[in-house]
Short mmCIF file of C-alpha atoms and ligand atoms in Angstrom, two decimals:
data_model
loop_
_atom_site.label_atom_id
_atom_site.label_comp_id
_atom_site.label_asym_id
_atom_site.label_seq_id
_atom_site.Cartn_x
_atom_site.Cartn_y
_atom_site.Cartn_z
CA UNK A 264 40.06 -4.18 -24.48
CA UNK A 265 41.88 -1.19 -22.90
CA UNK A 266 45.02 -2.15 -21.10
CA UNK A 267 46.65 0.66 -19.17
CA UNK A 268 48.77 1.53 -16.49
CA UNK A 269 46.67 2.54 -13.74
CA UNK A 270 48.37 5.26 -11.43
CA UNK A 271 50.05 3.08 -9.49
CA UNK A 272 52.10 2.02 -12.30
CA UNK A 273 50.37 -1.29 -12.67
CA UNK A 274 49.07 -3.59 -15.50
CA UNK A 275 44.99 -4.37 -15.21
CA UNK A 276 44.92 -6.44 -18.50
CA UNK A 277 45.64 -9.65 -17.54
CA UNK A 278 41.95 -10.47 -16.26
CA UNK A 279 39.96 -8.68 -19.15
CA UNK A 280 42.48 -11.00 -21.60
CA UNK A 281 40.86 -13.96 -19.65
CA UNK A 282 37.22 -12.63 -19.53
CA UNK A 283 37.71 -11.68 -23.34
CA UNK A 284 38.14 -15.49 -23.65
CA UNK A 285 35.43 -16.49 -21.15
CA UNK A 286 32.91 -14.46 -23.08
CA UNK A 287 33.06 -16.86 -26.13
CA UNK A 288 33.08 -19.88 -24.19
CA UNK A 289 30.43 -18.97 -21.66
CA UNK A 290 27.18 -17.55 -22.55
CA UNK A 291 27.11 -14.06 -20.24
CA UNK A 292 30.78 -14.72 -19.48
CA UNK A 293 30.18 -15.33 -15.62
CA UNK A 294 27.69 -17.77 -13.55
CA UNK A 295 26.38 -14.90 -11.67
CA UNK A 296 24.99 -11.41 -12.96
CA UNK A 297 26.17 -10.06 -10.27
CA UNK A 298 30.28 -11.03 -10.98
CA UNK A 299 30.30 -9.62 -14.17
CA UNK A 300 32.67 -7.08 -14.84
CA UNK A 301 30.45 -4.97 -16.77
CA UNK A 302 28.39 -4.40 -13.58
CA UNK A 303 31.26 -2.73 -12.23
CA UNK A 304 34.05 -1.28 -14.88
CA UNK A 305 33.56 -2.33 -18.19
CA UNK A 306 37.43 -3.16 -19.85
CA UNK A 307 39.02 -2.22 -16.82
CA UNK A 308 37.86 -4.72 -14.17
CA UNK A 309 40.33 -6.93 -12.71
CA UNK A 310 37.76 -9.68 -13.27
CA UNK A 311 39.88 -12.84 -11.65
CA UNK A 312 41.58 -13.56 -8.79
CA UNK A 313 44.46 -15.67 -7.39
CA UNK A 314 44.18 -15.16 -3.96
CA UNK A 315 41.56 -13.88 -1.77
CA UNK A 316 42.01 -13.66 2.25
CA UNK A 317 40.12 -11.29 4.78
CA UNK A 318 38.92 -7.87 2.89
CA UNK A 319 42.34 -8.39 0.43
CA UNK A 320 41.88 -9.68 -2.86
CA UNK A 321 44.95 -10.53 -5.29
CA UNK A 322 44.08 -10.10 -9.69
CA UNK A 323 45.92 -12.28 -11.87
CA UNK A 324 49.07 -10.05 -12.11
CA UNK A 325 49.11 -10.14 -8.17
CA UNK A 326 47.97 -7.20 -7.52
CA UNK A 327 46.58 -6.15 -4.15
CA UNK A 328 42.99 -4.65 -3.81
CA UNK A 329 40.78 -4.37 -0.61
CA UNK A 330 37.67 -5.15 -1.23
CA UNK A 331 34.72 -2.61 -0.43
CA UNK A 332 32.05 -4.18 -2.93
CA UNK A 333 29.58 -6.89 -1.50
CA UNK A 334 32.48 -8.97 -0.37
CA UNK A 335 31.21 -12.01 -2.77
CA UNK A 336 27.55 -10.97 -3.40
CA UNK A 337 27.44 -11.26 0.89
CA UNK A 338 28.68 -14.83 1.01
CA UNK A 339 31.50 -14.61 3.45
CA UNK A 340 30.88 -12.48 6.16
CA UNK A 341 33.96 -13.46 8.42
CA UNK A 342 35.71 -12.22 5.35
CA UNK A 343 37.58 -14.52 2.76
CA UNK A 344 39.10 -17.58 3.44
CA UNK A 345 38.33 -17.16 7.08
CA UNK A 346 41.17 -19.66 9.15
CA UNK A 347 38.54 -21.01 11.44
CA UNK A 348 35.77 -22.02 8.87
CA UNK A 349 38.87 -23.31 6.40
CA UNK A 350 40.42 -25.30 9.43
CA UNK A 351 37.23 -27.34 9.73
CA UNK A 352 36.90 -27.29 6.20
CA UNK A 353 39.97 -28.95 4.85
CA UNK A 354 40.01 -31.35 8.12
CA UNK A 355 36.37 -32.82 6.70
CA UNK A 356 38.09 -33.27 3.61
CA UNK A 357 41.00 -34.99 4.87
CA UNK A 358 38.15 -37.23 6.80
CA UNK A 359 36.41 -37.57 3.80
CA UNK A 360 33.64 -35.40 2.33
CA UNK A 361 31.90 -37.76 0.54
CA UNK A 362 30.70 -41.35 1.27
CA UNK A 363 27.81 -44.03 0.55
CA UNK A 364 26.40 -43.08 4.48
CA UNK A 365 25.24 -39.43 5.28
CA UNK A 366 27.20 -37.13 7.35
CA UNK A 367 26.39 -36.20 11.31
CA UNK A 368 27.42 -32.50 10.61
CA UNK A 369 23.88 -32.19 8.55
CA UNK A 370 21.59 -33.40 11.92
CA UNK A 371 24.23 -31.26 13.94
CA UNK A 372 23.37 -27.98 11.62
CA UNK A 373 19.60 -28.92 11.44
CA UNK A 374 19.76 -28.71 15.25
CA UNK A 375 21.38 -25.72 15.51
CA UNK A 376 19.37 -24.04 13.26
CA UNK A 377 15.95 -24.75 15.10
CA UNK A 378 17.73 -23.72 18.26
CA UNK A 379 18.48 -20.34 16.86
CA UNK A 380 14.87 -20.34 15.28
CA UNK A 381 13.00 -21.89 18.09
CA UNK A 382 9.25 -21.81 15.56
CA UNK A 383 10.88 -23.97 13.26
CA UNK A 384 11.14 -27.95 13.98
CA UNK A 385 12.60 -29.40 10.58
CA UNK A 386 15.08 -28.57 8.14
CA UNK A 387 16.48 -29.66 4.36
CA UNK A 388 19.70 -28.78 3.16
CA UNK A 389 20.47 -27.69 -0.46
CA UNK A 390 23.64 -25.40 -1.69
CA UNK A 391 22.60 -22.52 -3.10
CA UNK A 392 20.02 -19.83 -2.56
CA UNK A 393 18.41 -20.08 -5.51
CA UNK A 394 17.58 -24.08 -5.30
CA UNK A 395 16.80 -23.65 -1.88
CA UNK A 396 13.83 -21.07 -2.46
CA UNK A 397 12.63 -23.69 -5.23
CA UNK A 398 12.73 -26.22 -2.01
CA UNK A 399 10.75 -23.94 0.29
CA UNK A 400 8.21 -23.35 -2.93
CA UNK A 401 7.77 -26.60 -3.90
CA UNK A 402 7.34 -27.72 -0.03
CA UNK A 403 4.41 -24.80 0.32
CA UNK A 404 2.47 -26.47 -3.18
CA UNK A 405 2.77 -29.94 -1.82
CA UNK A 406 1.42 -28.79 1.75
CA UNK A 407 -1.40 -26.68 0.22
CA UNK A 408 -2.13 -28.86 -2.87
CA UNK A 409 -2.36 -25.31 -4.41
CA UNK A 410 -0.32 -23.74 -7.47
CA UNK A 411 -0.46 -19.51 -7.06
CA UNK A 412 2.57 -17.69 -4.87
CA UNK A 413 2.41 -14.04 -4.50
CA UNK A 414 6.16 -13.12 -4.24
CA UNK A 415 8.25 -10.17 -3.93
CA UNK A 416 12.31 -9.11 -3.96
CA UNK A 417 14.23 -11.22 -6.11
CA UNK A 418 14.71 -14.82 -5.38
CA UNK A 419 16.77 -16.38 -7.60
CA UNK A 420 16.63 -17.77 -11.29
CA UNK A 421 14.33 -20.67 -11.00
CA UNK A 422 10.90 -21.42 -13.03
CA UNK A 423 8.72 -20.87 -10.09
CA UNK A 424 10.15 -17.28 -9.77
CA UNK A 425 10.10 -16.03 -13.35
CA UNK A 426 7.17 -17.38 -14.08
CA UNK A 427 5.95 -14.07 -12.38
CA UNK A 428 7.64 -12.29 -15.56
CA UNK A 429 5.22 -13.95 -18.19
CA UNK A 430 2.29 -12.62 -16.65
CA UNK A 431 3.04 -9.06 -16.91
CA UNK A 432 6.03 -7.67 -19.08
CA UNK A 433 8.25 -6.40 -16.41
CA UNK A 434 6.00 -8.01 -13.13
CA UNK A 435 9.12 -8.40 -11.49
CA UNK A 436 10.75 -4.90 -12.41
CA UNK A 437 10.59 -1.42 -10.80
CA UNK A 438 10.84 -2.24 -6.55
CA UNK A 439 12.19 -5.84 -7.56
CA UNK A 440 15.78 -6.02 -7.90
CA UNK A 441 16.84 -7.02 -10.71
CA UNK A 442 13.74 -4.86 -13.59
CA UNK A 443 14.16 -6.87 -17.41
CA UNK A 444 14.55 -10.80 -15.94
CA UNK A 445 13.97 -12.35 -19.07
CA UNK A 446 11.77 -15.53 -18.75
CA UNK A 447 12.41 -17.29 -22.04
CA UNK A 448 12.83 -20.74 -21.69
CA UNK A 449 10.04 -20.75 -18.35
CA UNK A 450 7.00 -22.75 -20.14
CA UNK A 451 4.75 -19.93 -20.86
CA UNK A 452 1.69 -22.35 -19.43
CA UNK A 453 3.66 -21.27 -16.42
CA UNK A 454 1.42 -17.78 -16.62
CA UNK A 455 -0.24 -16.88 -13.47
CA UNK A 456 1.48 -19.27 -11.43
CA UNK A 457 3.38 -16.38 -9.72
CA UNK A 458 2.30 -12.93 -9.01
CA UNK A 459 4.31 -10.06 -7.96
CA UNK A 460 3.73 -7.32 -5.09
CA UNK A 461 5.88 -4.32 -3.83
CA UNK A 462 7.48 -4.98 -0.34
CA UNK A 463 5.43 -3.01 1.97
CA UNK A 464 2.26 -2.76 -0.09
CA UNK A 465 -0.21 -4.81 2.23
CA UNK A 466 -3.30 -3.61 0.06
CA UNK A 467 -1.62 -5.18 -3.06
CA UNK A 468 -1.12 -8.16 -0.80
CA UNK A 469 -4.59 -8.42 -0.08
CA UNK A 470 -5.81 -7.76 -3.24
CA UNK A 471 -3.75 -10.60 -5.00
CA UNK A 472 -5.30 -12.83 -1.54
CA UNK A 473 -8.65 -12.16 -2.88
CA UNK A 474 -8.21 -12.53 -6.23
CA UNK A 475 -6.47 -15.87 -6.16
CA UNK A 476 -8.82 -17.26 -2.92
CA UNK A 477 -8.44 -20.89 -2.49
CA UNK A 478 -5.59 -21.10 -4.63
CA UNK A 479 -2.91 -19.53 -3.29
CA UNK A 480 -0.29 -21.76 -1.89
CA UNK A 481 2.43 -19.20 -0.71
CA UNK A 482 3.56 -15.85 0.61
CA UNK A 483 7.05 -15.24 -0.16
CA UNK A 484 9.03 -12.07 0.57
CA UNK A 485 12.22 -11.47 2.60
CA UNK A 486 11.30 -9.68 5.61
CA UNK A 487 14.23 -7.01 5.29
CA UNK A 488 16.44 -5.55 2.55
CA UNK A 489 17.58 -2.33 3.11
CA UNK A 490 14.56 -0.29 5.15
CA UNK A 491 13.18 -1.63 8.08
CA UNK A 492 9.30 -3.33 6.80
CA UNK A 493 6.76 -0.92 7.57
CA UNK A 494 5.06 -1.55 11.00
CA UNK A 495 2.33 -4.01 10.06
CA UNK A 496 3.77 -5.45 7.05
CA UNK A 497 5.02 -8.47 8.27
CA UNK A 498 1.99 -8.94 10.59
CA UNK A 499 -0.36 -8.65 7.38
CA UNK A 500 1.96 -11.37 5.11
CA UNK A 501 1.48 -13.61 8.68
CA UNK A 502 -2.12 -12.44 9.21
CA UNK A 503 -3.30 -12.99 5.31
CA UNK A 504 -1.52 -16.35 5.33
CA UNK A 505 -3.56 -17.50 7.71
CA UNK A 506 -6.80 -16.33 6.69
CA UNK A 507 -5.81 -18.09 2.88
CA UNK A 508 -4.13 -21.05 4.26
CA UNK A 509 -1.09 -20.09 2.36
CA UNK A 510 2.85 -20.74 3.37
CA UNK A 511 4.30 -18.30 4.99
CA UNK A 512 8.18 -18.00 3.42
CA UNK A 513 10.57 -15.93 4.54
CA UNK A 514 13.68 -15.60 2.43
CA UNK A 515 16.96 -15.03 4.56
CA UNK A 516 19.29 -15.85 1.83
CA UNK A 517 20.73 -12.06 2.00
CA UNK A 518 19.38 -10.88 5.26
CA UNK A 519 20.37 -13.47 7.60
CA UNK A 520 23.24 -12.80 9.96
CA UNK A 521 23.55 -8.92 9.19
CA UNK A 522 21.18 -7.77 11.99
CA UNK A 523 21.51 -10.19 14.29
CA UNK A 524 22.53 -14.17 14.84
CA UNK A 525 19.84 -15.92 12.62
CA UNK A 526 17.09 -14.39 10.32
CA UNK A 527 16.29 -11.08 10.45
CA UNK A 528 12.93 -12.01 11.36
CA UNK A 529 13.69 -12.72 14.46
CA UNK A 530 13.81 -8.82 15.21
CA UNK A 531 10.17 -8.59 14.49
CA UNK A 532 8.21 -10.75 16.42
CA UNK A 533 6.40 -12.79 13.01
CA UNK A 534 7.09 -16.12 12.34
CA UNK A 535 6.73 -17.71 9.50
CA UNK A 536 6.16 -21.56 8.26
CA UNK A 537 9.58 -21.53 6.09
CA UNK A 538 12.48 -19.57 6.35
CA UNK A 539 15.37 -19.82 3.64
CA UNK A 540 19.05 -19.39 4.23
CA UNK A 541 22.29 -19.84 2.29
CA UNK A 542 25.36 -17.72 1.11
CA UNK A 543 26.40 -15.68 4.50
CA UNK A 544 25.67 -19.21 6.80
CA UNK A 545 28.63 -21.23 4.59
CA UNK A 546 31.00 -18.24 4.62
CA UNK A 547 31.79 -19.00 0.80
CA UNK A 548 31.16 -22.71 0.75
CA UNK A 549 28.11 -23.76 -0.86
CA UNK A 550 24.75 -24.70 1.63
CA UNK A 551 21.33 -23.84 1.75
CA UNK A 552 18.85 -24.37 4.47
CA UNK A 553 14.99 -24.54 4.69
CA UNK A 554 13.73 -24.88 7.62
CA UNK A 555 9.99 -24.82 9.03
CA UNK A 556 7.33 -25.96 11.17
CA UNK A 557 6.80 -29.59 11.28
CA UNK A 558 3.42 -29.19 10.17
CA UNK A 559 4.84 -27.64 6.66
CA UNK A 560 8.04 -29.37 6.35
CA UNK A 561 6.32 -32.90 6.20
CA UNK A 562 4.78 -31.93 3.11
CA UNK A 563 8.48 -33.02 1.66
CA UNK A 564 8.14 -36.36 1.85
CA UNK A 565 4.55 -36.02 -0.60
CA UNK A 566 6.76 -34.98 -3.31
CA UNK A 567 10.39 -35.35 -4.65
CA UNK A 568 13.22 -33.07 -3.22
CA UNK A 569 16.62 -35.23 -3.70
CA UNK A 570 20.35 -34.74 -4.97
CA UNK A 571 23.52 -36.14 -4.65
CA UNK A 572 25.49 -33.47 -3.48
CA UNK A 573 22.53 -32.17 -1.17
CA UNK A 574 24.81 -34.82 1.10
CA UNK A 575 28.34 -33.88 0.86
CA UNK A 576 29.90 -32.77 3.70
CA UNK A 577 31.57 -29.35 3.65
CA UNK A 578 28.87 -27.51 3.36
CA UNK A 579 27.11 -28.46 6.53
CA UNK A 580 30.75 -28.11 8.06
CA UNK A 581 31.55 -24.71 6.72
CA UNK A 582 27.76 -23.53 8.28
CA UNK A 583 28.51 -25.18 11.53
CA UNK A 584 32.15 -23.14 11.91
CA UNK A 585 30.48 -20.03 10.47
CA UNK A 586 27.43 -19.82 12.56
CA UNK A 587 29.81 -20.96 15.77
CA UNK A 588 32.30 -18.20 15.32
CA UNK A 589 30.02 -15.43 14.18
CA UNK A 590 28.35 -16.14 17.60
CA UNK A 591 31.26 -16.13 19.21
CA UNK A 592 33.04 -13.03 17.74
CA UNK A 593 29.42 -10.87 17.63
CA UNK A 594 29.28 -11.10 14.04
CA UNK A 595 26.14 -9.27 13.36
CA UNK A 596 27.43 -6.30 15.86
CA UNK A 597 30.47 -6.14 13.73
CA UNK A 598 29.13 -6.27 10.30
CA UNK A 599 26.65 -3.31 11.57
CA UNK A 600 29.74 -1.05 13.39
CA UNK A 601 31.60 -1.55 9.91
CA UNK A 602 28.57 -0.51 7.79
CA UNK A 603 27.48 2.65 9.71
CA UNK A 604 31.56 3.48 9.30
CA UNK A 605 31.23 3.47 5.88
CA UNK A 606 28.25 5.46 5.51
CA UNK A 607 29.81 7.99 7.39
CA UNK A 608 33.31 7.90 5.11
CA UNK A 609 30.60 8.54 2.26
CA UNK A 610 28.47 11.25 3.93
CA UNK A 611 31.41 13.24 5.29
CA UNK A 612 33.92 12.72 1.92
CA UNK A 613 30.38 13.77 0.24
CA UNK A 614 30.58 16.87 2.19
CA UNK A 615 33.79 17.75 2.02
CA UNK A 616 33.77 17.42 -1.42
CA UNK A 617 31.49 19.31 -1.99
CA UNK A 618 29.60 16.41 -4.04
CA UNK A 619 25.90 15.74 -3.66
CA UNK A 620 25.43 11.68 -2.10
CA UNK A 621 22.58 9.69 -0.83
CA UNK A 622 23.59 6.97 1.69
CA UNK A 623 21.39 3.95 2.22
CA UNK A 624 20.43 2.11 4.28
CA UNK A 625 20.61 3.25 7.59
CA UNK A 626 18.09 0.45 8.63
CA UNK A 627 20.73 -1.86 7.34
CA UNK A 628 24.51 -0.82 7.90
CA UNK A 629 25.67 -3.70 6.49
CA UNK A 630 24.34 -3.11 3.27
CA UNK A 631 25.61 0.16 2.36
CA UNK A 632 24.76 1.76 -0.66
CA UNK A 633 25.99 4.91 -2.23
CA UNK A 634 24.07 7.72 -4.74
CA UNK A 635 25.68 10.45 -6.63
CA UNK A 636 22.75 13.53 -7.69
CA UNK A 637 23.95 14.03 -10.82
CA UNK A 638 22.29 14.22 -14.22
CA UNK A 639 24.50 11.18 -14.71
CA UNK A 640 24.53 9.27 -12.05
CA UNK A 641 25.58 5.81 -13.63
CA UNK A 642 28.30 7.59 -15.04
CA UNK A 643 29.48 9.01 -11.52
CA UNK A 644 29.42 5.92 -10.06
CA UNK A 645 31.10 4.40 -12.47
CA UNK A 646 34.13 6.84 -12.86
CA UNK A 647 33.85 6.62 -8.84
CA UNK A 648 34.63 2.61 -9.20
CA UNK A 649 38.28 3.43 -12.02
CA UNK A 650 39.55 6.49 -8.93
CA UNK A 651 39.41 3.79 -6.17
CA UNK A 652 40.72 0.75 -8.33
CA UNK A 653 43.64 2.97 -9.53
CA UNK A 654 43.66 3.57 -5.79
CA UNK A 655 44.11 -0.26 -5.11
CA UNK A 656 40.22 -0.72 -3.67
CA UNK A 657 37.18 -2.47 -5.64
CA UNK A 658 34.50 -0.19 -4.51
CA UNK A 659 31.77 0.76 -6.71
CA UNK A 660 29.71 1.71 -4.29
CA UNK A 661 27.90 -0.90 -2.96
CA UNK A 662 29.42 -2.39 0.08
CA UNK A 663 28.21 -5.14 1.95
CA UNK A 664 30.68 -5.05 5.34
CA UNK A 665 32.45 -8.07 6.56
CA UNK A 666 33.79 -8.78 9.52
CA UNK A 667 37.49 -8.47 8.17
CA UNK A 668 36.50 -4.31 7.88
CA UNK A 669 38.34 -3.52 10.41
CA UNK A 670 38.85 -0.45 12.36
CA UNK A 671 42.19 -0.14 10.66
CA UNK A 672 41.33 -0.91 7.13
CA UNK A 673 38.33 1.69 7.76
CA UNK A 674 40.79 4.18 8.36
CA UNK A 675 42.58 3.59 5.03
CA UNK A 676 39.49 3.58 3.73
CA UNK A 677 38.38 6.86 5.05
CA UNK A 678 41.86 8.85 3.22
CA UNK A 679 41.45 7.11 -0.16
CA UNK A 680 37.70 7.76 -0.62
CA UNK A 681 38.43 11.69 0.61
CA UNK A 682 41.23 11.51 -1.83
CA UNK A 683 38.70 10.00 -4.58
CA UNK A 684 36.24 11.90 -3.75
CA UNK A 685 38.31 15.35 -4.25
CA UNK A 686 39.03 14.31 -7.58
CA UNK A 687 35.61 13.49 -8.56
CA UNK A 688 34.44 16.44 -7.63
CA UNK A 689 36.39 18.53 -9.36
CA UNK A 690 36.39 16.47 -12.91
CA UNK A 691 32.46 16.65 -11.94
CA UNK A 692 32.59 20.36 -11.97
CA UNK A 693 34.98 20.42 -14.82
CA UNK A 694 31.70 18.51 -16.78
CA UNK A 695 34.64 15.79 -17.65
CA UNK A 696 33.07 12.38 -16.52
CA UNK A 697 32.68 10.70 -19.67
CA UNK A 698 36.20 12.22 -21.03
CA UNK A 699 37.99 10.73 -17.84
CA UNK A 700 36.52 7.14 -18.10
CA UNK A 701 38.92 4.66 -19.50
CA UNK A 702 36.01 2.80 -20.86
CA UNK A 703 31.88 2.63 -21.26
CA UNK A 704 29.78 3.41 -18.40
CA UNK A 705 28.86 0.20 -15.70
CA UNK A 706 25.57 -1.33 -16.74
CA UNK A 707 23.20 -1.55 -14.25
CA UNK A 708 20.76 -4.60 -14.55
CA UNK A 709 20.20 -7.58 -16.47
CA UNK A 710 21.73 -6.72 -20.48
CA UNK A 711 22.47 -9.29 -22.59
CA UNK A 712 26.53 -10.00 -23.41
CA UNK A 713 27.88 -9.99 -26.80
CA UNK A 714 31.47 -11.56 -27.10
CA UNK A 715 33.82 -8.69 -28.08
C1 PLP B 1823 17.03 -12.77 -1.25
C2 PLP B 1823 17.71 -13.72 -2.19
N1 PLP B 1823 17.14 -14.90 -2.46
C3 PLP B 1823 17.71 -15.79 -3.29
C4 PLP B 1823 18.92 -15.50 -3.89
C5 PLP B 1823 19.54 -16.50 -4.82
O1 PLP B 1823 20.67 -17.09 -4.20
P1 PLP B 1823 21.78 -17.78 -5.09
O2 PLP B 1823 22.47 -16.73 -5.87
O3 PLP B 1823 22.68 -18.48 -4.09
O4 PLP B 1823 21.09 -18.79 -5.97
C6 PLP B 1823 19.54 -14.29 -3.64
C7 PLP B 1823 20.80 -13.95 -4.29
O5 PLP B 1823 21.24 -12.83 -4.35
C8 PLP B 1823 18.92 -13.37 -2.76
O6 PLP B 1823 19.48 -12.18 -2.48
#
């Protein structure tokens, strides 16, 4: 473990200590891929926090970052510990957040999600994303007393998904996110069950249609990441769902709320039978919605879809005072103003720098994403991440905006990365990257842990 001084005179070893720990006690060392500090700055990532509120994030030794990653893998975008969503929050727990009878605020957020998605007539609640697709999946085989689903993007860690990865080595690798998902542990009889296609590839669609005639049960793809869907895609999923008789499911886990209020399907005219939400609609409390057609949605009572704390109540809460205040506050116009601000910090620092970047996604300002052309680019990136933490921001890159990105904190923003950015380029040109890296390069996907 490398403890240092960073250049503001401060200690960063408290966390790694911690995660040193964590890493014998908990296989991977973190519940979520995407949280480990590997994926960011391996030895030198704060790791932990005390204290989160808006874009500011407090380690362990209390010190200050703001936080330009994905805020939270996207799950809070009024930004942390927003006052509103807490207020109603910690007033359902004073009244009680769990009891023997069900809570109103789940009929409440059932309503106001069909209102927002005026297709959809029915709803289930789960609590994550990743349980919820399994919902919307298990829903579409019941309905179509069928087994096959053609998926593509990622879509969490359940059976049903990497399934897909028995079938081929690396089905779900290049144009998925996450390439190397290992499936041990899915039953291998599971083969088949789920095959992969590349977003935008309508002739793969077709061809897996065809292949799998009468036995396909479900279409399931999220209708926007970063690019815009090229015109006709979404028509075809709609158009070859029909012809099959297979579920149409759209997955907003991700999407949802960064283009507009609701799915980001509802900027392209198709509708599908299911549509999936979590993470953004809780603003870091746990739910997960599925909601669908009546038609589709009554297949849930052929099969078994029940838990416990499906039916506690801050969840449902937390969505109803997210989804309220985002609407009220323009929280989709915000989240886009702050993204297209930080692609322009990047592109003009780039510049100025005289350091070769690609910016993504224009489609999609509030998932910004940022390249160095390099013969290392992992490497870049990664010394990129140790200039701005030593500059008090996590930022490796990879910034999914929040509404607490505000104009000021954008301008902040704007001097340290041109101040970064200086430096990089010239330790780029000095052909110093590795030599100026406290410790190993970031990884980049899926790598199994070993304690150290
Ligand atoms: C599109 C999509 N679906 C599903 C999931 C899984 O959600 P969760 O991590 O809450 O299980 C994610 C998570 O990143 C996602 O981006």
């Amino acid at each position: 473990m490398l403890s240092h001084k960073s250049d503001r005179g401060i200690s960063v070893g408290t966390g790694q200590d911690l995660y040193r720990r964590a890493k014998r006690l908990i296989p991977g060392g973190t519940q979520l891929l995407s949280k480990r500090p590997e994926m960011f700055l391996p030895d030198q990532w704060p790791a932990y926090y005390r204290r989160a509120k808006g874009a500011s994030v407090w380690d362990l030794d209390d010190i200050h970052y703001t936080d330009m990653t994905t805020s939270a893998v996207g799950s809070c975008p009024l930004g942390f510990a927003d006052d509103d969503v807490n207020t109603a929050v910690v007033d359902a727990i004073g009244a009680g957040s769990m009891s023997t009878l069900n809570c109103p605020e789940e009929v409440e957020l059932a309503e106001l999600l069909c209102e927002l998605h005026p297709w959809a007539q029915m709803c289930r609640f789960a609590r994550t994303g990743g349980e919820s697709m399994a919902i919307a999946v298990r829903i579409a085989r019941a309905r179509t007393k069928r087994s096959v689903v053609a998926v593509c993007g990622y879509h969490g860690w359940s059976d049903w998904y990497l399934a897909a990865n028995h079938a081929d080595a690396d089905a779900l690798g290049e144009g998925m996110l996450l390439p190397g998902l290992d499936p041990g542990g899915v039953p291998r009889e599971l083969a088949g069950t789920t095959v992969a296609f590349k977003h935008n590839d309508i002739d793969a669609l077709h061809a897996i249609a065809s292949q799998h005639a009468g036995a396909l049960a479900a279409i399931v793809c999220e209708p926007q990441r970063g690019e815009r869907p090229t015109p006709g895609f979404l028509e075809a999923t709609r158009e070859i769902a029909d012809q099959t008789g297979a579920v149409l499911i759209f997955d907003e886990v991700s999407a949802a709320l960064r283009l507009t209020h609701g799915g980001v399907h509802l900027l392209y005219d198709v509708e599908p039978d299911i549509a999936v939400f979590a993470k953004a609609i809780g603003n870091g409390f746990p739910i997960g919605a599925v909601i669908g057609t009546a038609d589709v949605m009554e297949a849930a009572q052929t099969t078994f879809i029940s838990s416990t704390y499906w039916t506690e109540r801050i969840g449902p809460t937390a969505a109803l005072a997210t989804l309220r205040k985002f609407a009220r506050i323009g929280g989709a116009e915000r989240l886009t103003d702050a993204g297209r601000r930080v692609q322009a910090i990047w592109r003009a620092a780039g510049e100025a720098a005289g350091l070769q970047v690609r910016v993504g996604h224009p489609d999609m300002p509030a998932f910004s994403h940022l390249e160095f052309d390099h013969p290392a680019p992992q490497a870049v990136r990664t010394l990129y991440c140790q200039l701005m933490l030593e500059r008090g921001y996590l930022d490796n890159g990879n910034c999914y905006s929040t509404c607490a990105h505000t104009p000021e904190i954008l301008s902040h923003y704007e001097e340290v990365v041109s101040d970064a950015f200086a430096r990089l380029s010239e330790i780029v040109r000095a052909g110093r990257v590795i030599d100026e890296l406290r410790g190993p390069v970031a990884h980049t996907g899926f790598a199994r842990l070993t304690p150290s």
